[in-house]
Coordinates of C-alpha atoms in Angstrom, one line a residue:
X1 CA -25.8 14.6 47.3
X2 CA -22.4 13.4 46.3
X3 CA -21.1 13.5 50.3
X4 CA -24.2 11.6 51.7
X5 CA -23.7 9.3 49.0
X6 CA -19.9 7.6 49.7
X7 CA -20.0 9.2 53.5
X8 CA -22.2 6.2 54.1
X9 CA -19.8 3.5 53.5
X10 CA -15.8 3.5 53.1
X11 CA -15.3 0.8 50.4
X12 CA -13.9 1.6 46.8
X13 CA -17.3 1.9 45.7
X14 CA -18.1 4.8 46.7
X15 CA -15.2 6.4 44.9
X16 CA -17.2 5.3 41.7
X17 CA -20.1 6.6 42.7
X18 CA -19.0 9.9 43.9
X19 CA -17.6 10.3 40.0
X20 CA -20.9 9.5 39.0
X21 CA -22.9 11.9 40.5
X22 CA -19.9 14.8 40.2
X23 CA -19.9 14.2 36.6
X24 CA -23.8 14.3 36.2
X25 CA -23.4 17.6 38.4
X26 CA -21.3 19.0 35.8
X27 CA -23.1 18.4 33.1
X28 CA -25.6 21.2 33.9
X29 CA -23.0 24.0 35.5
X30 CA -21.2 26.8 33.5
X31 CA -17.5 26.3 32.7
X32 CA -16.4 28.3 35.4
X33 CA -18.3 25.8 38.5
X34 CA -16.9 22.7 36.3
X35 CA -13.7 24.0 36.7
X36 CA -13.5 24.4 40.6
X37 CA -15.8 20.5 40.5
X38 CA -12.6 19.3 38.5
X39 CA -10.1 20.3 40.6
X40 CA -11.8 19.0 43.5
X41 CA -11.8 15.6 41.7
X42 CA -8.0 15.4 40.6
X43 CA -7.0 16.5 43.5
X44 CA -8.4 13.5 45.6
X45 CA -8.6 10.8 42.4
X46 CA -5.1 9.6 44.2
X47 CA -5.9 9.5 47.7
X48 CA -7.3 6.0 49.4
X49 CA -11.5 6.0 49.6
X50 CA -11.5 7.8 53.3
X51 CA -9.1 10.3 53.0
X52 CA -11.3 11.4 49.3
X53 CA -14.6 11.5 51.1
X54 CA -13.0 13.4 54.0
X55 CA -11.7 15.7 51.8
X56 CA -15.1 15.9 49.3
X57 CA -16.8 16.7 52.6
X58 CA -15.8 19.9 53.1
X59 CA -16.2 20.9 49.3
X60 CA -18.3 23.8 49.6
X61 CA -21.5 22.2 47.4
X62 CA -23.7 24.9 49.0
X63 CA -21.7 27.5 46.4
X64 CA -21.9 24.9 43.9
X65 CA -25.2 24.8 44.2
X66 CA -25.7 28.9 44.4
X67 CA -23.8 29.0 41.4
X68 CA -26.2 26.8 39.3
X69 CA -29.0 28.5 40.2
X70 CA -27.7 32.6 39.6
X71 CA -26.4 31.1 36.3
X72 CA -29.3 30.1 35.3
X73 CA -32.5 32.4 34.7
X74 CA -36.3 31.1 36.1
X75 CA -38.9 32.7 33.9
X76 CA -41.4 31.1 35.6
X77 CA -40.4 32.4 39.1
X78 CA -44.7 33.6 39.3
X79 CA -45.9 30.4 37.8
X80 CA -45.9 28.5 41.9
X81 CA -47.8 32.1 43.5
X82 CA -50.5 30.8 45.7
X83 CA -54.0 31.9 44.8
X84 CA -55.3 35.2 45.7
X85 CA -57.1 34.3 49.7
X86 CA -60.9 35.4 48.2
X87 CA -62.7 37.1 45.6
X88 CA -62.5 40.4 47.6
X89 CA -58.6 41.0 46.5
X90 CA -57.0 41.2 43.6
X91 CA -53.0 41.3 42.4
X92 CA -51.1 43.8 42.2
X93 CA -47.5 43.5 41.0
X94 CA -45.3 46.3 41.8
X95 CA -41.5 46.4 40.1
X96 CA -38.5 48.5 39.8
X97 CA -37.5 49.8 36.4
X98 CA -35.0 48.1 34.5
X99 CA -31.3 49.5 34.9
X100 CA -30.0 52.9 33.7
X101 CA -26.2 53.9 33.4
X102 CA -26.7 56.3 36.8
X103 CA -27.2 53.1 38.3
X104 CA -24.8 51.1 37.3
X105 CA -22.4 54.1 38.1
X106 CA -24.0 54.5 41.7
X107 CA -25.8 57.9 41.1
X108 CA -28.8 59.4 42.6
X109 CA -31.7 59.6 40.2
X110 CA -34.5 60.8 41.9
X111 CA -37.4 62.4 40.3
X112 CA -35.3 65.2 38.8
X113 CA -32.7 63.2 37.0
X114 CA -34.1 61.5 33.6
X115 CA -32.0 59.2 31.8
X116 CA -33.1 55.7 29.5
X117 CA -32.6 52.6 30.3
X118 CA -29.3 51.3 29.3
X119 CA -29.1 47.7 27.8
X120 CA -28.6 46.0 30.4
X121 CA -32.0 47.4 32.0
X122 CA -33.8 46.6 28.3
X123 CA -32.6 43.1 29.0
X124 CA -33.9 43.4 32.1
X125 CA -37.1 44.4 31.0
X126 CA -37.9 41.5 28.5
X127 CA -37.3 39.1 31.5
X128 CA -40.1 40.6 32.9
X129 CA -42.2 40.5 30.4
X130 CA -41.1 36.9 30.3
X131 CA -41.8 36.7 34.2
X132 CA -45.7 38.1 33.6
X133 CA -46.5 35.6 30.8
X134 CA -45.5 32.8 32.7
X135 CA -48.1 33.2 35.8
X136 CA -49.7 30.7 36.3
X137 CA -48.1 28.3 34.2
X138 CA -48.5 24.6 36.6
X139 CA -45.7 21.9 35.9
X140 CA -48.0 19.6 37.1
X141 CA -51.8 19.3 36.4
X142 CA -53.5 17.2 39.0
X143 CA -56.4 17.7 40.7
X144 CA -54.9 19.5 43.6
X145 CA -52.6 22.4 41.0
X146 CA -55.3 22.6 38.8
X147 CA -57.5 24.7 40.0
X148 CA -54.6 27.2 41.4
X149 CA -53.1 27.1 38.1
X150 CA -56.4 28.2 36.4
X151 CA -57.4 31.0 38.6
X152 CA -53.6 32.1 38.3
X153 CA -53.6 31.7 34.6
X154 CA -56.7 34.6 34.9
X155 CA -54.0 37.4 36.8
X156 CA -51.8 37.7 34.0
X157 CA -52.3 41.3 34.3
X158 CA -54.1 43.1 31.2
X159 CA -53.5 46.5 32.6
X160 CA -50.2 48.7 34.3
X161 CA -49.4 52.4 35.4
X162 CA -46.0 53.5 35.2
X163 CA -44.3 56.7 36.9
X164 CA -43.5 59.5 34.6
X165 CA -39.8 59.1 34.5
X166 CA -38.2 57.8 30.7
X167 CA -37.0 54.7 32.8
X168 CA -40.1 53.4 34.3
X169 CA -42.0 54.3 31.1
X170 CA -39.4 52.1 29.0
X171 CA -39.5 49.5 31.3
X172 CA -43.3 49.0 30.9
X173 CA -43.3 49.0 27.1
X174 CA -40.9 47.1 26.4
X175 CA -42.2 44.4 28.9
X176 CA -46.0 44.7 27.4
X177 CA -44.5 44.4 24.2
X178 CA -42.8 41.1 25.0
X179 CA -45.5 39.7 27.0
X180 CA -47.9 40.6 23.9
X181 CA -45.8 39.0 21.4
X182 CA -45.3 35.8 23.9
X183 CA -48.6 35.4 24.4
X184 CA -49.8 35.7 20.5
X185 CA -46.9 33.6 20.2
X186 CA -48.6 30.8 22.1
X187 CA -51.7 30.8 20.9
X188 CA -50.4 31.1 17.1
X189 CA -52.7 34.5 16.0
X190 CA -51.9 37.1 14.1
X191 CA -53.2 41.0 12.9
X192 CA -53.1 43.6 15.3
X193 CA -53.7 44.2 18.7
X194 CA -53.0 47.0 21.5
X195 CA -50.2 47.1 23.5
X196 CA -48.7 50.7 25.0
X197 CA -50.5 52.6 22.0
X198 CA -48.7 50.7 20.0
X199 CA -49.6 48.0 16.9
X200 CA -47.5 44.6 15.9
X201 CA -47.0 43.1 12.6
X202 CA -47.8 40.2 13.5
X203 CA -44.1 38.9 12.3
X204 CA -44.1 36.4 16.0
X205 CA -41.1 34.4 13.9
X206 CA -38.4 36.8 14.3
X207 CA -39.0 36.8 17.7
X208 CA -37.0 34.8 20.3
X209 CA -39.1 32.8 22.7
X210 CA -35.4 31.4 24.2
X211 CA -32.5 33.3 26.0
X212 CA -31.1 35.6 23.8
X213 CA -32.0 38.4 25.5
X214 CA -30.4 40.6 22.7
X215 CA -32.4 39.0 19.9
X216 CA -35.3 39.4 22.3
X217 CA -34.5 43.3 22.7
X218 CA -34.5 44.0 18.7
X219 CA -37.6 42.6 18.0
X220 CA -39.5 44.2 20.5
X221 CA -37.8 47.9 20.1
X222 CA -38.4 47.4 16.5
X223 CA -42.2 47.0 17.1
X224 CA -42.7 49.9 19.8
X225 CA -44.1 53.1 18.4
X226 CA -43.9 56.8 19.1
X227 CA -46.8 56.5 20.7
X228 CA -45.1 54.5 23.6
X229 CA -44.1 57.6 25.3
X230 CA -47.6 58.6 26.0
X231 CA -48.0 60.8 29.5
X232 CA -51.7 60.9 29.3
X233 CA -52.7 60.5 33.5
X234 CA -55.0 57.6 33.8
X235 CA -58.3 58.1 32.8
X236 CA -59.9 56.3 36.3
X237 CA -63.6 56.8 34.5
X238 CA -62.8 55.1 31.5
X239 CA -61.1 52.3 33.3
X240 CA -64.3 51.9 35.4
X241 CA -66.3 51.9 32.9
X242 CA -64.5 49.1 31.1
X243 CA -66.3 46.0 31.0
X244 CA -64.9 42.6 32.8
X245 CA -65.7 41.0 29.4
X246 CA -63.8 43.6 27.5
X247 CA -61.2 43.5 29.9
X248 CA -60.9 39.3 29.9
X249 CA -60.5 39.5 25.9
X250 CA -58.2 42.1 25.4
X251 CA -55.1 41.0 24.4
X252 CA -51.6 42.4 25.9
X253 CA -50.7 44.8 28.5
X254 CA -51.6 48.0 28.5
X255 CA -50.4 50.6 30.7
X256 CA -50.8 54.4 31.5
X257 CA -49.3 57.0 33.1
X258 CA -50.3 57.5 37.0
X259 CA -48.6 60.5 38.5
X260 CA -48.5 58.8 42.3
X261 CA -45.8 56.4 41.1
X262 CA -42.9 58.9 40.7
X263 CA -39.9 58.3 42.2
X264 CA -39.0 60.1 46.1
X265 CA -37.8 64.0 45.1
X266 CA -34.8 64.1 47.0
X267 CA -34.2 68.1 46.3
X268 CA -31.6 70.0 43.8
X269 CA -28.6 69.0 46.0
X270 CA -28.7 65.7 45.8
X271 CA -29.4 64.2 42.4
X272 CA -26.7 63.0 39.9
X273 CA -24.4 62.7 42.8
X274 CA -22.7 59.7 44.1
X275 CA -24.8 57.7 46.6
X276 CA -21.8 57.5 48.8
X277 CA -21.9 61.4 49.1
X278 CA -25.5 61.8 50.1
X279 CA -26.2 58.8 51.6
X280 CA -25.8 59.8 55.4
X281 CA -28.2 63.2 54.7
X282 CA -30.8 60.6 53.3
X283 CA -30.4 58.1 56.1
X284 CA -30.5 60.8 58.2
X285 CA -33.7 62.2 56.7
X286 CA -35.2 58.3 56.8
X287 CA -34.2 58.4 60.3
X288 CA -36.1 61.8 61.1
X289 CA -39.1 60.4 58.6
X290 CA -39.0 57.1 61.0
X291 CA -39.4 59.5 64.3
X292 CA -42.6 61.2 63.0
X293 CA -41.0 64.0 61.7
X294 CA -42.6 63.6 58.6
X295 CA -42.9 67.0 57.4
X296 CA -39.5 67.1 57.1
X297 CA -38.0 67.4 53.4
X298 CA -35.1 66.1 51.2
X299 CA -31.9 68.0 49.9
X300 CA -33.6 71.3 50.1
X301 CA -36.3 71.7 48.2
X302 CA -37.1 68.1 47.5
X303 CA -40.5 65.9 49.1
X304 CA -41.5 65.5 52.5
X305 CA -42.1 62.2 54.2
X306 CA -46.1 63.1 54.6
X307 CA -45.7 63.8 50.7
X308 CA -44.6 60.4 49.8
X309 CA -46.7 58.5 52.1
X310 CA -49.6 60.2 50.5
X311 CA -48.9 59.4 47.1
X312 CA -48.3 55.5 48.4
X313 CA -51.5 55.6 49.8
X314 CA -52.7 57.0 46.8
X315 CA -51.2 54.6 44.6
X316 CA -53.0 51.8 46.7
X317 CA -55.9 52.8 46.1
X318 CA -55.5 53.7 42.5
X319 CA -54.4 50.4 41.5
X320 CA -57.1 48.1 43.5
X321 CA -59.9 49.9 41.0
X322 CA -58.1 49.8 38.0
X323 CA -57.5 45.8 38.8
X324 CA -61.0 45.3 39.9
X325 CA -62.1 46.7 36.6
X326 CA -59.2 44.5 34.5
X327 CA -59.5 40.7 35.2
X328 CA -58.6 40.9 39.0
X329 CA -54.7 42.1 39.1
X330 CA -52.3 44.7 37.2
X331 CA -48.8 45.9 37.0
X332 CA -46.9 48.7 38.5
X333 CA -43.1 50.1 37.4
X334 CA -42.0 52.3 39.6
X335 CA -38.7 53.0 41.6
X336 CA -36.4 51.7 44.6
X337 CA -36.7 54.7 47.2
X338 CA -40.6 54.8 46.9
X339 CA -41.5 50.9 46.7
X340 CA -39.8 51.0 50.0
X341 CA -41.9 53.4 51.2
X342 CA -45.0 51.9 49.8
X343 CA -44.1 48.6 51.1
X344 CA -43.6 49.6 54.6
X345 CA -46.9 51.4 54.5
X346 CA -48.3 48.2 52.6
X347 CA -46.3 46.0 55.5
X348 CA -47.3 48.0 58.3
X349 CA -43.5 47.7 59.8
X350 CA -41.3 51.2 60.8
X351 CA -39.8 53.2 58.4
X352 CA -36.5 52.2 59.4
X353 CA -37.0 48.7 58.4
X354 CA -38.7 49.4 55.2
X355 CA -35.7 51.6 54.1
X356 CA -33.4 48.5 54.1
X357 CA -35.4 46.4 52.1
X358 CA -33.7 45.2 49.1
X359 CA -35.0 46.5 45.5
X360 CA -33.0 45.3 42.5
X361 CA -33.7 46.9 39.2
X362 CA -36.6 45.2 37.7
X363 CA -37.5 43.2 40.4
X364 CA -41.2 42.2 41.4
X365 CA -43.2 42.4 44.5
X366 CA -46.4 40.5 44.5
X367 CA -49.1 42.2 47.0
X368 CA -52.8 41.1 47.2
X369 CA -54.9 43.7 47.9
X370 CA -58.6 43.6 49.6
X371 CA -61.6 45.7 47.7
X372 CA -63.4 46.0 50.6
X373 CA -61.5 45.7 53.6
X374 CA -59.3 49.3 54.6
X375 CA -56.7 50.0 57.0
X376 CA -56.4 53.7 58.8
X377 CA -52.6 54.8 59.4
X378 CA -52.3 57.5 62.0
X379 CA -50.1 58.9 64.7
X380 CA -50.1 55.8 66.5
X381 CA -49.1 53.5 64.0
X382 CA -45.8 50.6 63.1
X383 CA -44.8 53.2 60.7
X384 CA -42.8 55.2 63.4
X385 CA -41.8 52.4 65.4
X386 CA -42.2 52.8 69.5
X387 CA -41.7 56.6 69.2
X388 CA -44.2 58.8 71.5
X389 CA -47.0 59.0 69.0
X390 CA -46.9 63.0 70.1
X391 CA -44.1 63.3 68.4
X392 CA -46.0 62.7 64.9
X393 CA -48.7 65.1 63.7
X394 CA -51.5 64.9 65.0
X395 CA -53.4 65.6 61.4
X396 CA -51.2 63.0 60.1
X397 CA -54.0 60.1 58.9
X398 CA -53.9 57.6 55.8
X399 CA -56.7 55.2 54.4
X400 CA -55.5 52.2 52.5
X401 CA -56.6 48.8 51.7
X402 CA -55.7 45.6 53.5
X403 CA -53.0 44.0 52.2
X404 CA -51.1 40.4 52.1
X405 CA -47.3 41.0 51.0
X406 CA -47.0 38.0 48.7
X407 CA -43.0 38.1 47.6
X408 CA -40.9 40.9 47.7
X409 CA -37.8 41.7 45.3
X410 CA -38.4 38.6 43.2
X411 CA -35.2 38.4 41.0
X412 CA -35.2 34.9 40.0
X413 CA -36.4 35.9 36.7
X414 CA -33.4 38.0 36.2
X415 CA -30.2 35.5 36.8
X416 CA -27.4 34.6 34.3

């Protein structure tokens, strides 16, 4: 903006107005951007008008600008999602759990390894809390938005499943428990309600509706109870049987445990190691997966290929119901290795591709999924690339619903 603005003209004006908009820039950057903006200033304030705007020209505003926005968090990265494309899908949001200290170290987890989030990944998790509360939320309410906005408003999701591991589990509560206090929050009520198995005392005024994340990760650990680490499996009868009225006033998110979510097994020999010590034996396995040999397993001992697929499938599947039966959408937390999976199946693209796709801790991928239309995945399909489809079992077949990839890895939520 500041370039196109004195690159127009050559006259000391436009040395004035390039201040102008450089100091309005800086107004809204962190101390760190203002001081690479100042020194760009002083060190042309004594250089004639076109020698300045030469050298402002190449100031790289593109970082500038990439700075701002990782500095600063968008909670309401799902309030723009465009409506779901009929009434024969619903929403499912699929995320990463928040990050654990084998993460931040670069260790395998797997589904053998079992550590707690660290703080950073309980940070992590009230952002997306804050990131659920806000779908739907319009900016502006004409008569074009509105009717998005109020269909979007209705797939705040009421419901989630979460993968047996400590970390996933964590995650879930502690984003219900902030997306329940948000929400009573807003609309001022108080008591009790349901949230995780857990009950809130309806003390909204010590928590933080702002940024401090850490204010915002006492309340809501102080409100979760023992009863957050429930592993019952979900109880698919009871969600079926739930009403759409029931489901519409129920306040909160709920989730269960659903077994299909669990992280890739990648055998005895590689978990708690190093990622750069196993990585070319798991690319390796990807790469045999990606050929059709999918009965082949991980690290000796750990899943097959066919093994995770099926759970993905099942997973699909599992999730359209319980949304159907809960307002039209829910919540998954799950982990890197088999959202990758998932979404290539989901994304119909090879294996190969789908193992590169980027999965942050507690990111979000937004899929809308049809009730009614499926999709059969055999020998033949994108999974496994141009390979011969001979080279794939033959008893290798997979029935999942239509879906429309909607985002994928949205971090936005989780900046600064």
């Amino acid at each position: 903006l500041a370039s196109r603005r004195y690159n127009n003209d050559d006259d000391g004006s436009a040395e004035l107005d390039r201040r102008k908009v450089l100091q309005k820039m800086t107004s809204i950057v962190t101390s760190s951007t203002c001081t690479t903006i100042t020194t760009s200033i002083v060190a042309t304030s004594n250089r004639p008008a076109s020698a300045s705007a030469s050298a402002l020209t190449i100031t790289p505003l593109e970082s500038i600008t990439d700075s701002i926005v990782q500095t600063l968090p968008n909670l309401k990265c799902l309030a723009d999602l465009p409506p779901l494309p009929s009434s024969d899908y619903v929403r499912l949001y699929l995320c990463r759990h928040g990050q654990t200290e084998l993460n931040r170290l670069g260790k395998i987890q797997g589904s053998r390894v079992d550590p707690s989030l660290n703080d950073t990944g309980m940070k992590q998790a009230t952002r997306l809390g804050k990131a659920l509360s806000h779908i739907g939320d319009g900016e502006e309410e004409n008569e074009l938005v509105l009717p998005v906005v109020v269909q979007n408003q209705k797939l705040i999701p009421k419901v989630g499943a979460y993968s047996k591991m400590t970390r996933a589990r964590e995650t879930a509560n502690i984003a219900a428990k902030t997306l329940e206090s948000l929400q009573r929050y807003s609309t001022g009520s108080g008591g009790s309600s349901s949230s995780s198995g857990s009950s809130i005392d309806g003390k909204i005024n010590d928590f933080s509706l702002g940024d401090d994340d850490e204010q915002t990760v006492k309340y809501v650990i102080s409100t979760l109870s023992t009863n957050s680490n429930d592993l019952s499996p979900f109880n698919m009868e009871e969600q079926s049987s739930t009403s759409a009225a029931a489901s519409a006033s129920r306040a909160g998110l709920e989730f269960q445990y659903l077994p299909s979510l669990g992280e890739v097994d990648f055998g005895p020999l590689n978990e708690s190691k190093p990622a750069s010590l196993v990585r070319a034996e798991m690319y390796a396995t990807y790469g045999a997966w990606a050929m059709g040999k999918i009965d082949l397993s991980l690290g000796g001992g750990g899943e097959s290929g066919r093994e995770v697929l099926q759970r993905a499938s099942e997973a699909l599947n599992t999730l359209v119901d319980v949304a159907s039966n809960n307002g039209g959408s829910a919540v998954a937390v799950s982990h890197s290795t088999y959202l990758r999976m998932l979404l290539g199946l989901a994304m119909d693209i090879p294996l190969l591709d789908a193992v590169a796709i980027q999965q942050n801790n507690c990111c979000i991928n937004v899929l809308d999924v049809s009730m009614k239309e499926t999709r059969t995945i055999g020998p033949d399909c994108n999974l496994f690339g141009k390979v011969p489809s001979s080279l794939v079992p033959q008893d290798f077949s997979l029935v999942i619903p239509r879906v429309e990839v909607v985002r994928v890895n949205e971090i936005q939520h989780l900046y600064g």
